[in-house]
PDB file of C-alpha atoms in Angstrom:
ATOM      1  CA  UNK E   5      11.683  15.246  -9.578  1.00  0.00           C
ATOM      2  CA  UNK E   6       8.335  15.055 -10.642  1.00  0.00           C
ATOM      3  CA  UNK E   7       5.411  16.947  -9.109  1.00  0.00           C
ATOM      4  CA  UNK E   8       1.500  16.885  -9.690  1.00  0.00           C
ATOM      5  CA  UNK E   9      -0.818  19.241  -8.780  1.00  0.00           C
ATOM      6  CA  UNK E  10      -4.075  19.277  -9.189  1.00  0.00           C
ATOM      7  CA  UNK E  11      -6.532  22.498  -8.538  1.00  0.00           C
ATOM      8  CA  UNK E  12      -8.948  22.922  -6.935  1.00  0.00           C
ATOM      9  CA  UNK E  13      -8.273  20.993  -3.561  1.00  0.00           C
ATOM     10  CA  UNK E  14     -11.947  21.555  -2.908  1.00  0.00           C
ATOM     11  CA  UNK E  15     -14.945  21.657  -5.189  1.00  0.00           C
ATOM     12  CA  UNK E  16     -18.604  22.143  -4.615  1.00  0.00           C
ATOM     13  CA  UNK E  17     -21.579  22.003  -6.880  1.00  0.00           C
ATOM     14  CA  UNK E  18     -25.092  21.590  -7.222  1.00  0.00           C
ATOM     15  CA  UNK E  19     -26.333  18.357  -8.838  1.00  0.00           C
ATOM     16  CA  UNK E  20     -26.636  18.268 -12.334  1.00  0.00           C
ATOM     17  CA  UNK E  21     -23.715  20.612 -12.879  1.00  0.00           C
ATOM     18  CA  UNK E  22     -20.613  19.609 -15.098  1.00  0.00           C
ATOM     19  CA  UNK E  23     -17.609  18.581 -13.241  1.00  0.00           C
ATOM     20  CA  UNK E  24     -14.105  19.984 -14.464  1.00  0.00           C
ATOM     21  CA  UNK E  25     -11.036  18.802 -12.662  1.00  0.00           C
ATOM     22  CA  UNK E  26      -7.463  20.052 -13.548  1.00  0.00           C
ATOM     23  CA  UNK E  27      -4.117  18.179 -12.946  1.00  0.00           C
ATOM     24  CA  UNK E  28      -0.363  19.685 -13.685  1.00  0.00           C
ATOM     25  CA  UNK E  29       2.619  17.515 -13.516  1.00  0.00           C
ATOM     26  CA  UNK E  30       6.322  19.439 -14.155  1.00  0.00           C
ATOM     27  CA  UNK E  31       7.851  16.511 -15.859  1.00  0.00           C
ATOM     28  CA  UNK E  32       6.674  15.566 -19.573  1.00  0.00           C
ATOM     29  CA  UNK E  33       8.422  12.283 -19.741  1.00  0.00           C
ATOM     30  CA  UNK E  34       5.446  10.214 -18.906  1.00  0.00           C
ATOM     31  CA  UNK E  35       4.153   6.672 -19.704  1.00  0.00           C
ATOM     32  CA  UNK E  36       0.469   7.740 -19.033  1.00  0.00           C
ATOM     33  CA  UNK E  37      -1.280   9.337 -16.774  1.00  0.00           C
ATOM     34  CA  UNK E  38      -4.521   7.771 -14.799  1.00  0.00           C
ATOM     35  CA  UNK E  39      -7.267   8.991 -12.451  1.00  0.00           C
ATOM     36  CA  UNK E  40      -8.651   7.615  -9.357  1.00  0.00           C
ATOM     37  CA  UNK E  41     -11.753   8.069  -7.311  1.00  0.00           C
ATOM     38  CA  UNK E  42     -11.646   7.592  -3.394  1.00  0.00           C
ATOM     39  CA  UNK E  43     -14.333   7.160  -1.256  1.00  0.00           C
ATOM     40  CA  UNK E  44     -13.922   8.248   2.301  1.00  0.00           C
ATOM     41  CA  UNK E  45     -11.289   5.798   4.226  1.00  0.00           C
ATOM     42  CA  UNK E  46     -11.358   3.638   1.454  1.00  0.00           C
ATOM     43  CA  UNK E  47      -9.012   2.657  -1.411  1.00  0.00           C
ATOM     44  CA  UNK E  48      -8.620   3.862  -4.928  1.00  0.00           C
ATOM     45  CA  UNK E  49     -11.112   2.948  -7.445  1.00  0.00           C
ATOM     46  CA  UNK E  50      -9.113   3.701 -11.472  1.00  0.00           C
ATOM     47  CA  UNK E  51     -11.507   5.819 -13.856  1.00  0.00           C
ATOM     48  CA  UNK E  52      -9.757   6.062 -16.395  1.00  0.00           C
ATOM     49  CA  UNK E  53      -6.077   5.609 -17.555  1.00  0.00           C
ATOM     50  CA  UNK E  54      -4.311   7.940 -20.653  1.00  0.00           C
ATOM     51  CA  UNK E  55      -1.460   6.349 -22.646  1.00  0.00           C
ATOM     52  CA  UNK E  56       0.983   9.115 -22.731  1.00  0.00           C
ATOM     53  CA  UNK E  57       0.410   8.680 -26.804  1.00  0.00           C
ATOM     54  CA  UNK E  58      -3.128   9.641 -26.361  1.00  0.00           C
ATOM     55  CA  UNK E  59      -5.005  12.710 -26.247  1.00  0.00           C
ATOM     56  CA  UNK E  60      -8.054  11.534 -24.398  1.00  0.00           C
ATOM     57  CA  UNK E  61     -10.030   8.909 -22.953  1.00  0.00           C
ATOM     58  CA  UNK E  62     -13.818   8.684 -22.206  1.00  0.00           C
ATOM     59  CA  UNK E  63     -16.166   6.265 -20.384  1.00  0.00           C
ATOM     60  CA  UNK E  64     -19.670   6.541 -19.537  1.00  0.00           C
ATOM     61  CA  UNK E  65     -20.035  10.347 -18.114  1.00  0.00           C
ATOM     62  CA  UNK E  66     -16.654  10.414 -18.021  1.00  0.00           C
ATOM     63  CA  UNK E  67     -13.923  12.150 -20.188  1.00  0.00           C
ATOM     64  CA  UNK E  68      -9.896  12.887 -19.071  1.00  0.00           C
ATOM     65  CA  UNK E  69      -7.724  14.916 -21.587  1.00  0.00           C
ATOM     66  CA  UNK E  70      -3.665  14.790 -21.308  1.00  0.00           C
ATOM     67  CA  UNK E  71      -1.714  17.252 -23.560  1.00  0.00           C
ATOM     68  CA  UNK E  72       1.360  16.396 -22.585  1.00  0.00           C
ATOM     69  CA  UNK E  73       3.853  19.439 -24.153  1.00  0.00           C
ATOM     70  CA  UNK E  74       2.240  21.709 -20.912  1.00  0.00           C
ATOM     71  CA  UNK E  75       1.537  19.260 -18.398  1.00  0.00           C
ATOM     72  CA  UNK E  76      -1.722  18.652 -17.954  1.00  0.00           C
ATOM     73  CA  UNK E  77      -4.790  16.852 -17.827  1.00  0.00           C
ATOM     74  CA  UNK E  78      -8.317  17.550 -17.461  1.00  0.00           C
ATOM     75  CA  UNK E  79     -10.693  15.359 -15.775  1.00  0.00           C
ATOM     76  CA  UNK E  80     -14.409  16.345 -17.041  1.00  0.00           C
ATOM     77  CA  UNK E  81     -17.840  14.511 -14.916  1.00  0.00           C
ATOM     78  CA  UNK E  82     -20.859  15.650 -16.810  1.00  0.00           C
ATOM     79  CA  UNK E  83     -24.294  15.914 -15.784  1.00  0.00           C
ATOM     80  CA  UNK E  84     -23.087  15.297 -11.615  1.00  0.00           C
ATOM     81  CA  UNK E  85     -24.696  12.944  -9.204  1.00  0.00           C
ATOM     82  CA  UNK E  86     -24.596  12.872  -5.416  1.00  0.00           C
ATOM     83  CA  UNK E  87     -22.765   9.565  -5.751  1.00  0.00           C
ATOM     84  CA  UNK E  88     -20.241  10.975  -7.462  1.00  0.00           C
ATOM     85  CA  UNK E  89     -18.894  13.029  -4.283  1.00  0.00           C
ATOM     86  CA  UNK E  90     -15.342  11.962  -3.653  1.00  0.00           C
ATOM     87  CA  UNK E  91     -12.238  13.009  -3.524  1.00  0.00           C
ATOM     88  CA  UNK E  92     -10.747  12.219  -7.171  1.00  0.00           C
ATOM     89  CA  UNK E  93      -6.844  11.704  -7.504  1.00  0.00           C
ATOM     90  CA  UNK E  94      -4.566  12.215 -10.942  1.00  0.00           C
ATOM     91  CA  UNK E  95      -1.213  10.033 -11.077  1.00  0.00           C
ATOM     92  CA  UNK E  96       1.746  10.138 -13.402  1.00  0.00           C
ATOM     93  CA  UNK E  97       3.379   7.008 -14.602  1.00  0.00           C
ATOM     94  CA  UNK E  98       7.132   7.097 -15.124  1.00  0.00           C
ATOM     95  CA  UNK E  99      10.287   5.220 -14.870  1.00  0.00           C
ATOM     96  CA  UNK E 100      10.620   2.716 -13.130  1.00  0.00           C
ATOM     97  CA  UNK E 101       6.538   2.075 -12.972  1.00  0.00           C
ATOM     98  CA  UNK E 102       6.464   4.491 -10.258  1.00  0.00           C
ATOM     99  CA  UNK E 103       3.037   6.780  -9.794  1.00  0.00           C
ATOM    100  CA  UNK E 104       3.545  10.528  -8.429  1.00  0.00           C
ATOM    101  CA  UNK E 105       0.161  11.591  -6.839  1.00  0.00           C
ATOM    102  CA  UNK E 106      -1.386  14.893  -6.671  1.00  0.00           C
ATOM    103  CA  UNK E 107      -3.030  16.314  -3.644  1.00  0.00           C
ATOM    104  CA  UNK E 108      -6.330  14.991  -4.771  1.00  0.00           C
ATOM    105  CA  UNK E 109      -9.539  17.298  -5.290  1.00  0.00           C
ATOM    106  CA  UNK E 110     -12.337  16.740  -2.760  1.00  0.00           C
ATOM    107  CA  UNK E 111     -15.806  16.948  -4.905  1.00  0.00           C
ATOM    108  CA  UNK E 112     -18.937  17.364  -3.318  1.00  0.00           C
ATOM    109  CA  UNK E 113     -22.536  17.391  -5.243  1.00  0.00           C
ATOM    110  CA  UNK E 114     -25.471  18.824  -3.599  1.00  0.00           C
ATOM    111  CA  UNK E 115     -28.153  17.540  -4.036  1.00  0.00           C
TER     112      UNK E 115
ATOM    113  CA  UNK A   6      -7.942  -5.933 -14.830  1.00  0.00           C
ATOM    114  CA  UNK A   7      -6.563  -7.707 -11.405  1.00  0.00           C
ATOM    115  CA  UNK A   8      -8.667  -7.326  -7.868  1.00  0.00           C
ATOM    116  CA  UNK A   9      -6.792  -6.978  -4.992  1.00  0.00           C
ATOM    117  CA  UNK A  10      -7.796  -8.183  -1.729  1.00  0.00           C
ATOM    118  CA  UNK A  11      -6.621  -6.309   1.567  1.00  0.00           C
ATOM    119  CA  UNK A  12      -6.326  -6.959   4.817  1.00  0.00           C
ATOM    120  CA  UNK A  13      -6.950  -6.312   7.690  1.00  0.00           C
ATOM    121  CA  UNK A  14      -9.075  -3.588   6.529  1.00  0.00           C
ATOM    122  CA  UNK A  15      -8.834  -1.934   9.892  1.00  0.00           C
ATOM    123  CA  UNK A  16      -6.656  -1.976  13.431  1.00  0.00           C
ATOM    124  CA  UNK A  17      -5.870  -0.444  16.113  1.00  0.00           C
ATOM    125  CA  UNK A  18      -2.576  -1.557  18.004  1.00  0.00           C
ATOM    126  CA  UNK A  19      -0.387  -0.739  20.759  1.00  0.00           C
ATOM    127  CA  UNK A  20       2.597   1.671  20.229  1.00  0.00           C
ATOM    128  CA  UNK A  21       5.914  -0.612  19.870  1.00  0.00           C
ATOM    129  CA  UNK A  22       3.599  -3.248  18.511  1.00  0.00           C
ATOM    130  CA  UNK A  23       3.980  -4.394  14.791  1.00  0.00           C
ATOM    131  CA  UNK A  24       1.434  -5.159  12.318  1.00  0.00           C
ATOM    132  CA  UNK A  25       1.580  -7.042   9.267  1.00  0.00           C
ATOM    133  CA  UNK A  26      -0.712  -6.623   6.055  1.00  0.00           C
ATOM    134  CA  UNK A  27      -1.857  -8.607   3.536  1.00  0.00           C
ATOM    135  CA  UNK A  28      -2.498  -8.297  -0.232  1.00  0.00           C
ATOM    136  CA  UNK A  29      -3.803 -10.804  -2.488  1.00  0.00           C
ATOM    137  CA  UNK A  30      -4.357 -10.706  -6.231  1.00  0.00           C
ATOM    138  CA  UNK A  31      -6.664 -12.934  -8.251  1.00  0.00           C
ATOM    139  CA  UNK A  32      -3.580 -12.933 -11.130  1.00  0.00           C
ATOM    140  CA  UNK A  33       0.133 -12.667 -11.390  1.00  0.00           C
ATOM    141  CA  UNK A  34       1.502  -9.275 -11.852  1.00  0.00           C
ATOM    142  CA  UNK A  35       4.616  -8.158 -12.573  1.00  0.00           C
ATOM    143  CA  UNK A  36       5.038  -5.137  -9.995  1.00  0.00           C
ATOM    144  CA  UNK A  37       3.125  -4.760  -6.450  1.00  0.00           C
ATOM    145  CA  UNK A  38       3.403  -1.263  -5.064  1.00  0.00           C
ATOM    146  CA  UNK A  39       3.131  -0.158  -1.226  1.00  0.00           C
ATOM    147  CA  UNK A  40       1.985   3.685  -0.270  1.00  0.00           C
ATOM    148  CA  UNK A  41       1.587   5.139   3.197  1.00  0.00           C
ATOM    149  CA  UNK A  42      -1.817   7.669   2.968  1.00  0.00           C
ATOM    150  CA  UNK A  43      -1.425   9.595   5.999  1.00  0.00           C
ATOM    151  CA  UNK A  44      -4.321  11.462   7.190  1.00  0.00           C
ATOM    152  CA  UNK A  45      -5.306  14.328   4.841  1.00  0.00           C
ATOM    153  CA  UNK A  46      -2.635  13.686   2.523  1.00  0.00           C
ATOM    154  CA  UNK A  47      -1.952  11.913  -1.023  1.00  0.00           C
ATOM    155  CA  UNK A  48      -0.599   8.735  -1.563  1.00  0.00           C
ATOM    156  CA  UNK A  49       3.416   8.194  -0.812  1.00  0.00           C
ATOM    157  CA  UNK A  50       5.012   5.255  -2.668  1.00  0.00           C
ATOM    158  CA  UNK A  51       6.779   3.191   0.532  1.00  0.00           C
ATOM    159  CA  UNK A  52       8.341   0.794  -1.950  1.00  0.00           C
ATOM    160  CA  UNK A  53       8.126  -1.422  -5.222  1.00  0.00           C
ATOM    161  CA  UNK A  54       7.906  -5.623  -3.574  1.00  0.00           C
ATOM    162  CA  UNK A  55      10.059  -7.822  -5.912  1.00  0.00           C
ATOM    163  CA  UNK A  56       9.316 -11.254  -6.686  1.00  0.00           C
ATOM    164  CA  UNK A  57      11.827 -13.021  -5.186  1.00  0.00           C
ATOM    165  CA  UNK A  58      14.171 -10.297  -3.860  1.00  0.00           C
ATOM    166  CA  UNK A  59      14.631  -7.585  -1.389  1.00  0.00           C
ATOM    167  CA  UNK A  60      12.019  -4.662  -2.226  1.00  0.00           C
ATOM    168  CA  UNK A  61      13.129  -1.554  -3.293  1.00  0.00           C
ATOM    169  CA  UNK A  62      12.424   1.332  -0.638  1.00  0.00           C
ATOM    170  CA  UNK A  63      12.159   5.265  -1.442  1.00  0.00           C
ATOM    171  CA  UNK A  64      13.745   8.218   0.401  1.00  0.00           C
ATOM    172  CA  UNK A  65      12.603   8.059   3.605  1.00  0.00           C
ATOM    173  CA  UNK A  66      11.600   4.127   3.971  1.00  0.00           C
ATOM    174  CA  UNK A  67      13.670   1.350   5.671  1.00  0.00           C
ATOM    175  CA  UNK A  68      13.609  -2.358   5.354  1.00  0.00           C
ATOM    176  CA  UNK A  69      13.432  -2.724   9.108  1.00  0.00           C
ATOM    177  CA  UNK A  70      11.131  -0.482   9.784  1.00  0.00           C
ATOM    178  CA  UNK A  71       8.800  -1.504   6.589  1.00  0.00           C
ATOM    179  CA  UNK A  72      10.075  -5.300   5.994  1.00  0.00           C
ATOM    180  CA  UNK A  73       7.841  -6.566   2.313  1.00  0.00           C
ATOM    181  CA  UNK A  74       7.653  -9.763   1.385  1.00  0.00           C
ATOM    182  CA  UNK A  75       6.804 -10.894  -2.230  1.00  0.00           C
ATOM    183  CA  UNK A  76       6.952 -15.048  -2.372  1.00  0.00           C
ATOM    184  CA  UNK A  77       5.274 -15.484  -5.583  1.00  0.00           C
ATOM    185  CA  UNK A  78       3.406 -13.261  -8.454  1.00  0.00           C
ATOM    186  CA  UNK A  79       0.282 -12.736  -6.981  1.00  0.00           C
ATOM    187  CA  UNK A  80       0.718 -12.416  -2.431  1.00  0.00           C
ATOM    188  CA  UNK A  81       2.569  -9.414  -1.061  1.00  0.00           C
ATOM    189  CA  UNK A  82       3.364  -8.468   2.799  1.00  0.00           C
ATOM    190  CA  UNK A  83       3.619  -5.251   4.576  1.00  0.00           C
ATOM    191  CA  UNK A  84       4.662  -5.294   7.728  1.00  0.00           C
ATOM    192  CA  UNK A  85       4.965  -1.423  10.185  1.00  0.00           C
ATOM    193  CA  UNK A  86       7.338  -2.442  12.766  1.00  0.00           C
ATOM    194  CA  UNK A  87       8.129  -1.306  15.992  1.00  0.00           C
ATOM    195  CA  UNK A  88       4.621   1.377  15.756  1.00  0.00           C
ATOM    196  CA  UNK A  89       4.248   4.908  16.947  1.00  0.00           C
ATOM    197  CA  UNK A  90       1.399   7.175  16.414  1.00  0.00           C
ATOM    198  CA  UNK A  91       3.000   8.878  13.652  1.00  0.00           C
ATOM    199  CA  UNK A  92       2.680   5.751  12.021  1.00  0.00           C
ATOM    200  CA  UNK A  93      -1.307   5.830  11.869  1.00  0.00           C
ATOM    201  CA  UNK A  94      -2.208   6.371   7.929  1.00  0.00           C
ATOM    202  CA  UNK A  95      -4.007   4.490   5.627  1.00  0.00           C
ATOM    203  CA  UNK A  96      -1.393   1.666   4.049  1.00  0.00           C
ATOM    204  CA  UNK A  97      -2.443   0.974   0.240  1.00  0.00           C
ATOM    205  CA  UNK A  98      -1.126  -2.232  -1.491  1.00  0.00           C
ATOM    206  CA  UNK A  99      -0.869  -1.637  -5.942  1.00  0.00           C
ATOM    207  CA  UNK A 100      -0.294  -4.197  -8.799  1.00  0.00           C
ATOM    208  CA  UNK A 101       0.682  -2.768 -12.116  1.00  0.00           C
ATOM    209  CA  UNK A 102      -1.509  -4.603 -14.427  1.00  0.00           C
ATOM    210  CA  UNK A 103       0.167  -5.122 -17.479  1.00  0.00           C
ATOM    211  CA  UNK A 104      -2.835  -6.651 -19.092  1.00  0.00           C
ATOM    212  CA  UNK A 105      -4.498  -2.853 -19.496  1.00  0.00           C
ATOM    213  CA  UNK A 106      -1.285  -1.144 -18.112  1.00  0.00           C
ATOM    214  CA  UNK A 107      -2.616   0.161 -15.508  1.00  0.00           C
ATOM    215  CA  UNK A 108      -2.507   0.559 -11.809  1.00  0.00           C
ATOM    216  CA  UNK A 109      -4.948  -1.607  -9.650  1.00  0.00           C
ATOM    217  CA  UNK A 110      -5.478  -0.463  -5.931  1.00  0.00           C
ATOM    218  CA  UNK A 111      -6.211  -2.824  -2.643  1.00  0.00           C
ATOM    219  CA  UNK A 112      -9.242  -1.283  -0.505  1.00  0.00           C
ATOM    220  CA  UNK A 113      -6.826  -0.377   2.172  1.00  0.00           C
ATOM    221  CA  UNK A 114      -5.819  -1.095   5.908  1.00  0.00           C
ATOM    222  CA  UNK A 115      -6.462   2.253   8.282  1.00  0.00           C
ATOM    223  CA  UNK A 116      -3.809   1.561  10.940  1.00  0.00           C
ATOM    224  CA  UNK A 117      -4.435   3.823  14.311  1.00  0.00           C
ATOM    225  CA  UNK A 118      -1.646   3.376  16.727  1.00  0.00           C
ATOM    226  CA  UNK A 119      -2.412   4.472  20.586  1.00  0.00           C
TER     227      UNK A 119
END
């Protein structure tokens, strides 16, 4: 059975720092891997989505590694911005089109 | 990619009540997703809604206590049956977007039952 983790479950940092966000699943048979922003009671917003073929994907301030032979993924946010406080969630894609969730990682950016 | 619309976005509702919950999406898809997001917690696949057929529940999840409809590619129905306050969470609605591949999310419905 597949399980994600992702560490820390809590991050705090000054604005302007760099952002580094680490995800472990225990299963390497994966179809892709894909991060997700949530705002407080709200639903998921996708970042950005890795093709388990791929190595990385960027957008905008954004950059996500997978290297899939140990398991995980990095999640990188440079140059941080109050608005990007959130709690950011990794999933793994398998068979079956089913998405295994880690625990999340609550970010907050102080101003 | 797809945009799902959810709702209600919010309720509160009587224990032994049920509650039924909508999601919408502006193209067909080939898979719709449920999860259950209980308070502090991750996200818990409920079930995957088939067109056309009986969804398919995980460990844990029972049609008649989580009945889904699907009717056509792009509407999808949750409904939480028979409530208790355990069953207060955050419900989440997903379509697998094969367009990009990738998972789109509904805004969610934040069920409190009293």
């Amino acid at each position: 059975k597949q399980e994600v983790t992702q560490i820390p479950a809590a991050l705090s940092v000054p604005e302007g720092e760099n952002l580094v966000l680490n995800c472990s699943f225990t299963d390497s048979a994966i179809y892709n891997l894909q991060w997700f922003r949530q705002d407080p009671g709200k639903g998921l917003t996708s970042l950005l989505l890795i093709q388990s073929s791929q190595r990385e994907q960027t957008s905008g301030r954004l950059n996500a590694s997978l290297d899939k032979s140990s398991g995980r993924s990095t999640l990188y946010i440079a140059a941080s911005q109050p608005g990007d406080s959130a709690t950011y969630l990794c999933a793994v894609g398998a068979a079956g089109n089913k998405l295994t969730f880690g625990g999340g990682t609550r970010v907050l950016v102080k101003p | 990619s797809a945009v799902i619309s959810q709702k209600p976005s919010r309720d509160i509702c009587q224990r032994g009540t049920s509650l039924t919950i909508q999601c919408q999406v502006d193209s067909q898809v080939t898979m719709m997703f449920w999860y259950r997001q209980q308070p502090g917690q991750s996200l818990t696949l409920i079930a995957t809604a088939n067109q056309g057929s009986e969804a398919t529940y995980e460990s844990g999840f029972v049609i008649d206590k989580f009945p889904i409809s699907r009717p056509n590619l792009t509407f999808s129905t949750l409904t939480v049956s028979n409530m208790s306050p355990e069953d207060s969470s955050i419900y989440l609605c997903s379509a697998l977007d094969r367009g990009v591949d990738g998972y789109t999310f509904g805004s969610g419905t934040r069920l409190t039952v009293v």
